[in-house]
Amino acid sequence: AQSVAQPEDQVNVAEGNPLTVKCTYSVSGNPYLFWYVQYPNRGLQFLLKYITGDNLVKGSYGFEAEFNKSQTSFHLKKPSALVSDSALYFCAVRDLGNTPLVFGKGTRLSVIA
Amino acid sequence: DAGVIQSPRHEVTEMGQEVTLRCKPISGHDYLFWYRQTMMRGLELLIYFNNNVPIDDSGMPEDRFSAKMPNASFSTLKIQPSEPRDSAVYFCASSLLGVETQYFGPGTRLLVL
């Protein structure tokens, strides 16, 4: 069965510093990996996805994520955090042939000015 | 594109009442998903449809929950009778094909008193 883990409930980072939100996954085949962001009282917004190709995926708002097959990880990164990046971030995975995404528990990112 | 549309955005009701949540997927999308989000359980998949047909309803918590998709542009999630533990945010999402990005609606915040 496919699964995804976000080991940190909360990540705090100072504005201007780089940020990383961690995600590891488990699937039986090749993974389809996604990151979503949820701002307060809003729905989940798609940030980026990895299907195949380059291991470094660039997405919205300056975010990027690196697919690492050997470590089964798909960490979300941004070189310089903004206060407006403060939100709840979800990693999700789908196995080829399985339609629904499986979501992690979410990581709350707090960027402090 | 208007995105996924959900109504109502907020619903307050009393225990025992029937609650109906509505969703309009993105035009042309053939998959529709219903999720529930709570602090304790995170994001849970309740049911999903493909071409208006329910594919997997194993996430529906009890017989009090039912979902329908009478046509490609409309779906409902009904709770009858409602209970306080049903209080949550309910999201609808849609995607084109099973492997493409899921796009989420703004959610319905349900409070059952």
PDB file of C-alpha atoms in Angstrom:
ATOM      1  CA  ALA A   1       0.000   0.000   0.000  1.00  0.00           C
ATOM      2  CA  GLN A   2       1.175   3.483  -0.729  1.00  0.00           C
ATOM      3  CA  SER A   3       1.935   5.865   2.117  1.00  0.00           C
ATOM      4  CA  VAL A   4       3.568   9.190   2.768  1.00  0.00           C
ATOM      5  CA  ALA A   5       5.182  10.563   5.908  1.00  0.00           C
ATOM      6  CA  GLN A   6       5.821  14.131   6.912  1.00  0.00           C
ATOM      7  CA  PRO A   7       8.015  13.755   9.990  1.00  0.00           C
ATOM      8  CA  GLU A   8       7.664  17.338  11.226  1.00  0.00           C
ATOM      9  CA  ASP A   9       4.382  18.740  12.485  1.00  0.00           C
ATOM     10  CA  GLN A  10       5.858  22.232  12.611  1.00  0.00           C
ATOM     11  CA  VAL A  11       8.770  23.991  10.939  1.00  0.00           C
ATOM     12  CA  ASN A  12       9.891  27.440  12.006  1.00  0.00           C
ATOM     13  CA  VAL A  13      12.221  29.530   9.884  1.00  0.00           C
ATOM     14  CA  ALA A  14      13.335  33.138   9.840  1.00  0.00           C
ATOM     15  CA  GLU A  15      12.336  35.287   6.900  1.00  0.00           C
ATOM     16  CA  GLY A  16      15.045  35.277   4.243  1.00  0.00           C
ATOM     17  CA  ASN A  17      16.456  31.933   5.319  1.00  0.00           C
ATOM     18  CA  PRO A  18      16.136  28.788   3.228  1.00  0.00           C
ATOM     19  CA  LEU A  19      13.352  26.417   4.153  1.00  0.00           C
ATOM     20  CA  THR A  20      12.878  22.669   3.824  1.00  0.00           C
ATOM     21  CA  VAL A  21       9.731  20.689   4.481  1.00  0.00           C
ATOM     22  CA  LYS A  22      10.388  16.966   4.542  1.00  0.00           C
ATOM     23  CA  CYS A  23       8.440  14.155   2.919  1.00  0.00           C
ATOM     24  CA  THR A  24       9.157  10.470   2.492  1.00  0.00           C
ATOM     25  CA  TYR A  25       6.995   7.999   0.631  1.00  0.00           C
ATOM     26  CA  SER A  26       6.373   4.326   0.086  1.00  0.00           C
ATOM     27  CA  VAL A  27       4.896   2.876  -3.093  1.00  0.00           C
ATOM     28  CA  SER A  28       5.157  -0.414  -4.913  1.00  0.00           C
ATOM     29  CA  GLY A  29       5.894   1.086  -8.307  1.00  0.00           C
ATOM     30  CA  ASN A  30       7.017   4.413  -9.698  1.00  0.00           C
ATOM     31  CA  PRO A  31       5.637   7.279  -7.647  1.00  0.00           C
ATOM     32  CA  TYR A  32       3.654  10.303  -8.687  1.00  0.00           C
ATOM     33  CA  LEU A  33       4.482  12.925  -6.038  1.00  0.00           C
ATOM     34  CA  PHE A  34       2.718  16.183  -5.242  1.00  0.00           C
ATOM     35  CA  TRP A  35       2.973  19.144  -2.896  1.00  0.00           C
ATOM     36  CA  TYR A  36      -0.021  21.226  -1.901  1.00  0.00           C
ATOM     37  CA  VAL A  37      -0.308  24.311   0.302  1.00  0.00           C
ATOM     38  CA  GLN A  38      -3.277  25.304   2.436  1.00  0.00           C
ATOM     39  CA  TYR A  39      -3.692  28.836   3.701  1.00  0.00           C
ATOM     40  CA  PRO A  40      -6.077  29.508   6.617  1.00  0.00           C
ATOM     41  CA  ASN A  41      -9.717  28.923   5.735  1.00  0.00           C
ATOM     42  CA  ARG A  42      -8.838  27.967   2.170  1.00  0.00           C
ATOM     43  CA  GLY A  43      -8.732  24.816   0.098  1.00  0.00           C
ATOM     44  CA  LEU A  44      -5.573  23.005  -0.893  1.00  0.00           C
ATOM     45  CA  GLN A  45      -3.618  24.653  -3.690  1.00  0.00           C
ATOM     46  CA  PHE A  46      -1.374  22.679  -6.022  1.00  0.00           C
ATOM     47  CA  LEU A  47       2.298  23.699  -5.814  1.00  0.00           C
ATOM     48  CA  LEU A  48       4.225  21.190  -7.895  1.00  0.00           C
ATOM     49  CA  LYS A  49       4.457  17.580  -8.934  1.00  0.00           C
ATOM     50  CA  TYR A  50       6.966  14.960  -9.980  1.00  0.00           C
ATOM     51  CA  ILE A  51       5.950  12.394 -12.569  1.00  0.00           C
ATOM     52  CA  THR A  52       9.149  11.593 -14.402  1.00  0.00           C
ATOM     53  CA  GLY A  53      12.216  13.365 -15.710  1.00  0.00           C
ATOM     54  CA  ASP A  54      14.437  15.791 -13.819  1.00  0.00           C
ATOM     55  CA  ASN A  55      14.720  15.084 -10.128  1.00  0.00           C
ATOM     56  CA  LEU A  56      14.472  18.781  -9.316  1.00  0.00           C
ATOM     57  CA  VAL A  57      10.974  20.081  -9.885  1.00  0.00           C
ATOM     58  CA  LYS A  58      10.129  23.776  -9.858  1.00  0.00           C
ATOM     59  CA  GLY A  59       6.708  24.994  -8.854  1.00  0.00           C
ATOM     60  CA  SER A  60       4.656  27.998  -7.869  1.00  0.00           C
ATOM     61  CA  TYR A  61       5.785  30.864  -5.611  1.00  0.00           C
ATOM     62  CA  GLY A  62       9.481  29.972  -5.931  1.00  0.00           C
ATOM     63  CA  PHE A  63       9.141  26.531  -4.397  1.00  0.00           C
ATOM     64  CA  GLU A  64      10.984  23.501  -5.663  1.00  0.00           C
ATOM     65  CA  ALA A  65      11.245  19.880  -4.631  1.00  0.00           C
ATOM     66  CA  GLU A  66      13.871  17.242  -5.130  1.00  0.00           C
ATOM     67  CA  PHE A  67      12.958  13.667  -5.902  1.00  0.00           C
ATOM     68  CA  ASN A  68      15.410  11.195  -4.380  1.00  0.00           C
ATOM     69  CA  LYS A  69      14.601   7.639  -5.338  1.00  0.00           C
ATOM     70  CA  SER A  70      17.250   5.975  -3.161  1.00  0.00           C
ATOM     71  CA  GLN A  71      16.031   7.796  -0.075  1.00  0.00           C
ATOM     72  CA  THR A  72      12.376   7.681  -1.156  1.00  0.00           C
ATOM     73  CA  SER A  73      12.091  11.363  -0.368  1.00  0.00           C
ATOM     74  CA  PHE A  74      10.519  14.403  -1.981  1.00  0.00           C
ATOM     75  CA  HIS A  75      11.481  17.371   0.197  1.00  0.00           C
ATOM     76  CA  LEU A  76      10.022  20.797  -0.514  1.00  0.00           C
ATOM     77  CA  LYS A  77      12.480  23.684  -0.572  1.00  0.00           C
ATOM     78  CA  LYS A  78      12.690  27.408  -1.072  1.00  0.00           C
ATOM     79  CA  PRO A  79      15.924  29.433  -1.089  1.00  0.00           C
ATOM     80  CA  SER A  80      14.525  32.434   0.786  1.00  0.00           C
ATOM     81  CA  ALA A  81      11.404  32.198   2.936  1.00  0.00           C
ATOM     82  CA  LEU A  82       8.731  34.883   3.076  1.00  0.00           C
ATOM     83  CA  VAL A  83       6.317  35.577   5.914  1.00  0.00           C
ATOM     84  CA  SER A  84       3.534  34.972   3.391  1.00  0.00           C
ATOM     85  CA  ASP A  85       4.772  31.382   2.964  1.00  0.00           C
ATOM     86  CA  SER A  86       3.394  30.579   6.421  1.00  0.00           C
ATOM     87  CA  ALA A  87       0.784  27.891   5.830  1.00  0.00           C
ATOM     88  CA  LEU A  88       0.064  24.174   6.066  1.00  0.00           C
ATOM     89  CA  TYR A  89       1.917  22.040   3.518  1.00  0.00           C
ATOM     90  CA  PHE A  90       0.846  18.602   2.362  1.00  0.00           C
ATOM     91  CA  CYS A  91       2.848  16.001   0.516  1.00  0.00           C
ATOM     92  CA  ALA A  92       0.900  13.398  -1.476  1.00  0.00           C
ATOM     93  CA  VAL A  93       1.730  10.292  -3.458  1.00  0.00           C
ATOM     94  CA  ARG A  94       0.006   8.151  -6.006  1.00  0.00           C
ATOM     95  CA  ASP A  95       1.131   4.805  -7.345  1.00  0.00           C
ATOM     96  CA  LEU A  96       0.673   4.245 -11.051  1.00  0.00           C
ATOM     97  CA  GLY A  97      -2.712   2.638 -11.464  1.00  0.00           C
ATOM     98  CA  ASN A  98      -4.053   3.862  -8.120  1.00  0.00           C
ATOM     99  CA  THR A  99      -6.113   6.941  -8.660  1.00  0.00           C
ATOM    100  CA  PRO A 100      -6.622   8.639  -5.299  1.00  0.00           C
ATOM    101  CA  LEU A 101      -3.796  10.604  -3.825  1.00  0.00           C
ATOM    102  CA  VAL A 102      -2.601   9.576  -0.376  1.00  0.00           C
ATOM    103  CA  PHE A 103      -1.830  12.640   1.708  1.00  0.00           C
ATOM    104  CA  GLY A 104       0.563  13.141   4.568  1.00  0.00           C
ATOM    105  CA  LYS A 105      -0.572  14.652   7.858  1.00  0.00           C
ATOM    106  CA  GLY A 106       0.702  18.061   6.865  1.00  0.00           C
ATOM    107  CA  THR A 107       3.495  20.291   8.135  1.00  0.00           C
ATOM    108  CA  ARG A 108       2.768  23.740   9.484  1.00  0.00           C
ATOM    109  CA  LEU A 109       5.368  26.218   8.277  1.00  0.00           C
ATOM    110  CA  SER A 110       5.823  29.394  10.249  1.00  0.00           C
ATOM    111  CA  VAL A 111       8.077  32.084   8.795  1.00  0.00           C
ATOM    112  CA  ILE A 112       9.069  34.671  11.364  1.00  0.00           C
ATOM    113  CA  ALA A 113       9.926  38.220  10.394  1.00  0.00           C
TER     114      ALA A 113
ATOM    115  CA  ASP B   1     -11.863  28.671 -15.346  1.00  0.00           C
ATOM    116  CA  ALA B   2     -13.881  29.090 -12.151  1.00  0.00           C
ATOM    117  CA  GLY B   3     -12.238  26.145 -10.442  1.00  0.00           C
ATOM    118  CA  VAL B   4     -14.066  23.691  -8.221  1.00  0.00           C
ATOM    119  CA  ILE B   5     -17.125  25.289  -6.662  1.00  0.00           C
ATOM    120  CA  GLN B   6     -18.579  24.204  -3.340  1.00  0.00           C
ATOM    121  CA  SER B   7     -21.665  25.327  -1.497  1.00  0.00           C
ATOM    122  CA  PRO B   8     -22.458  26.302   1.122  1.00  0.00           C
ATOM    123  CA  ARG B   9     -19.150  27.627   2.414  1.00  0.00           C
ATOM    124  CA  HIS B  10     -20.360  27.428   5.991  1.00  0.00           C
ATOM    125  CA  GLU B  11     -23.103  25.340   7.527  1.00  0.00           C
ATOM    126  CA  VAL B  12     -24.298  25.305  11.115  1.00  0.00           C
ATOM    127  CA  THR B  13     -26.951  22.785  12.024  1.00  0.00           C
ATOM    128  CA  GLU B  14     -28.322  20.898  14.959  1.00  0.00           C
ATOM    129  CA  MET B  15     -27.738  17.276  15.705  1.00  0.00           C
ATOM    130  CA  GLY B  16     -30.198  15.047  13.884  1.00  0.00           C
ATOM    131  CA  GLN B  17     -30.716  17.366  10.941  1.00  0.00           C
ATOM    132  CA  GLU B  18     -29.969  16.454   7.364  1.00  0.00           C
ATOM    133  CA  VAL B  19     -27.031  18.216   5.763  1.00  0.00           C
ATOM    134  CA  THR B  20     -26.362  18.405   2.012  1.00  0.00           C
ATOM    135  CA  LEU B  21     -23.064  19.630   0.634  1.00  0.00           C
ATOM    136  CA  ARG B  22     -22.704  20.479  -3.035  1.00  0.00           C
ATOM    137  CA  CYS B  23     -19.862  20.439  -5.509  1.00  0.00           C
ATOM    138  CA  LYS B  24     -19.382  21.516  -9.101  1.00  0.00           C
ATOM    139  CA  PRO B  25     -16.140  20.103 -10.563  1.00  0.00           C
ATOM    140  CA  ILE B  26     -13.990  21.781 -13.159  1.00  0.00           C
ATOM    141  CA  SER B  27     -15.579  21.409 -16.561  1.00  0.00           C
ATOM    142  CA  GLY B  28     -14.185  18.450 -18.453  1.00  0.00           C
ATOM    143  CA  HIS B  29     -12.767  16.690 -15.413  1.00  0.00           C
ATOM    144  CA  ASP B  30     -13.868  13.087 -15.143  1.00  0.00           C
ATOM    145  CA  TYR B  31     -12.811  12.296 -11.580  1.00  0.00           C
ATOM    146  CA  LEU B  32     -14.406  13.786  -8.486  1.00  0.00           C
ATOM    147  CA  PHE B  33     -13.255  13.268  -4.904  1.00  0.00           C
ATOM    148  CA  TRP B  34     -14.794  14.073  -1.532  1.00  0.00           C
ATOM    149  CA  TYR B  35     -12.471  14.609   1.451  1.00  0.00           C
ATOM    150  CA  ARG B  36     -12.980  15.468   5.097  1.00  0.00           C
ATOM    151  CA  GLN B  37     -10.442  17.416   7.134  1.00  0.00           C
ATOM    152  CA  THR B  38     -10.266  17.497  10.933  1.00  0.00           C
ATOM    153  CA  MET B  39      -7.511  18.402  13.339  1.00  0.00           C
ATOM    154  CA  MET B  40      -7.472  14.912  14.804  1.00  0.00           C
ATOM    155  CA  ARG B  41      -7.583  12.835  11.627  1.00  0.00           C
ATOM    156  CA  GLY B  42      -6.137  15.145   9.019  1.00  0.00           C
ATOM    157  CA  LEU B  43      -7.321  14.811   5.432  1.00  0.00           C
ATOM    158  CA  GLU B  44      -9.419  11.710   4.734  1.00  0.00           C
ATOM    159  CA  LEU B  45     -10.706  10.513   1.389  1.00  0.00           C
ATOM    160  CA  LEU B  46     -14.389   9.668   1.712  1.00  0.00           C
ATOM    161  CA  ILE B  47     -15.408   8.611  -1.800  1.00  0.00           C
ATOM    162  CA  TYR B  48     -14.487   9.200  -5.406  1.00  0.00           C
ATOM    163  CA  PHE B  49     -16.273   9.014  -8.744  1.00  0.00           C
ATOM    164  CA  ASN B  50     -15.151   8.386 -12.286  1.00  0.00           C
ATOM    165  CA  ASN B  51     -17.508   9.481 -15.055  1.00  0.00           C
ATOM    166  CA  ASN B  52     -20.264   9.924 -12.436  1.00  0.00           C
ATOM    167  CA  VAL B  53     -19.897   6.363 -11.141  1.00  0.00           C
ATOM    168  CA  PRO B  54     -18.766   5.771  -7.548  1.00  0.00           C
ATOM    169  CA  ILE B  55     -15.518   3.820  -7.627  1.00  0.00           C
ATOM    170  CA  ASP B  56     -14.510   3.542  -3.991  1.00  0.00           C
ATOM    171  CA  ASP B  57     -16.622   4.541  -0.994  1.00  0.00           C
ATOM    172  CA  SER B  58     -14.613   2.680   1.607  1.00  0.00           C
ATOM    173  CA  GLY B  59     -13.758   5.945   3.314  1.00  0.00           C
ATOM    174  CA  MET B  60     -17.356   6.839   4.038  1.00  0.00           C
ATOM    175  CA  PRO B  61     -17.518   6.621   7.814  1.00  0.00           C
ATOM    176  CA  GLU B  62     -21.059   5.341   8.303  1.00  0.00           C
ATOM    177  CA  ASP B  63     -24.339   4.669   6.565  1.00  0.00           C
ATOM    178  CA  ARG B  64     -25.389   8.154   7.610  1.00  0.00           C
ATOM    179  CA  PHE B  65     -23.146   9.417   4.820  1.00  0.00           C
ATOM    180  CA  SER B  66     -24.123   9.142   1.172  1.00  0.00           C
ATOM    181  CA  ALA B  67     -22.846  10.723  -2.028  1.00  0.00           C
ATOM    182  CA  LYS B  68     -24.252  11.038  -5.503  1.00  0.00           C
ATOM    183  CA  MET B  69     -23.139  12.376  -8.831  1.00  0.00           C
ATOM    184  CA  PRO B  70     -26.202  12.635 -11.086  1.00  0.00           C
ATOM    185  CA  ASN B  71     -24.232  14.278 -13.904  1.00  0.00           C
ATOM    186  CA  ALA B  72     -20.739  15.390 -14.836  1.00  0.00           C
ATOM    187  CA  SER B  73     -21.148  18.849 -13.352  1.00  0.00           C
ATOM    188  CA  PHE B  74     -22.703  18.187  -9.973  1.00  0.00           C
ATOM    189  CA  SER B  75     -22.197  16.054  -6.882  1.00  0.00           C
ATOM    190  CA  THR B  76     -23.704  15.989  -3.414  1.00  0.00           C
ATOM    191  CA  LEU B  77     -22.566  14.638  -0.092  1.00  0.00           C
ATOM    192  CA  LYS B  78     -25.393  14.063   2.336  1.00  0.00           C
ATOM    193  CA  ILE B  79     -25.303  13.378   6.059  1.00  0.00           C
ATOM    194  CA  GLN B  80     -28.515  12.137   7.621  1.00  0.00           C
ATOM    195  CA  PRO B  81     -28.840  12.368  10.567  1.00  0.00           C
ATOM    196  CA  SER B  82     -25.939  14.618  11.412  1.00  0.00           C
ATOM    197  CA  GLU B  83     -23.965  14.299  14.654  1.00  0.00           C
ATOM    198  CA  PRO B  84     -21.535  16.663  16.420  1.00  0.00           C
ATOM    199  CA  ARG B  85     -18.589  14.428  15.484  1.00  0.00           C
ATOM    200  CA  ASP B  86     -19.332  15.151  11.816  1.00  0.00           C
ATOM    201  CA  SER B  87     -18.116  18.702  12.368  1.00  0.00           C
ATOM    202  CA  ALA B  88     -15.241  19.199   9.937  1.00  0.00           C
ATOM    203  CA  VAL B  89     -14.251  20.886   6.707  1.00  0.00           C
ATOM    204  CA  TYR B  90     -15.419  18.950   3.672  1.00  0.00           C
ATOM    205  CA  PHE B  91     -13.511  19.363   0.433  1.00  0.00           C
ATOM    206  CA  CYS B  92     -14.387  18.401  -3.079  1.00  0.00           C
ATOM    207  CA  ALA B  93     -11.645  17.936  -5.678  1.00  0.00           C
ATOM    208  CA  SER B  94     -11.611  17.041  -9.348  1.00  0.00           C
ATOM    209  CA  SER B  95      -9.055  15.872 -11.874  1.00  0.00           C
ATOM    210  CA  LEU B  96      -8.746  15.004 -15.545  1.00  0.00           C
ATOM    211  CA  LEU B  97      -7.980  11.317 -15.801  1.00  0.00           C
ATOM    212  CA  GLY B  98      -6.848   9.473 -12.747  1.00  0.00           C
ATOM    213  CA  VAL B  99      -3.222  10.461 -12.857  1.00  0.00           C
ATOM    214  CA  GLU B 100      -3.447  14.194 -13.306  1.00  0.00           C
ATOM    215  CA  THR B 101      -3.371  16.901 -10.663  1.00  0.00           C
ATOM    216  CA  GLN B 102      -6.326  17.101  -8.311  1.00  0.00           C
ATOM    217  CA  TYR B 103      -7.768  20.591  -7.880  1.00  0.00           C
ATOM    218  CA  PHE B 104      -9.573  21.380  -4.665  1.00  0.00           C
ATOM    219  CA  GLY B 105     -12.566  23.540  -3.919  1.00  0.00           C
ATOM    220  CA  PRO B 106     -12.613  26.060  -1.055  1.00  0.00           C
ATOM    221  CA  GLY B 107     -14.366  23.624   1.257  1.00  0.00           C
ATOM    222  CA  THR B 108     -17.537  23.618   3.355  1.00  0.00           C
ATOM    223  CA  ARG B 109     -17.031  24.222   7.053  1.00  0.00           C
ATOM    224  CA  LEU B 110     -19.682  22.177   8.864  1.00  0.00           C
ATOM    225  CA  LEU B 111     -20.566  22.640  12.510  1.00  0.00           C
ATOM    226  CA  VAL B 112     -23.095  20.297  14.057  1.00  0.00           C
ATOM    227  CA  LEU B 113     -24.349  21.471  17.441  1.00  0.00           C
TER     228      LEU B 113
END
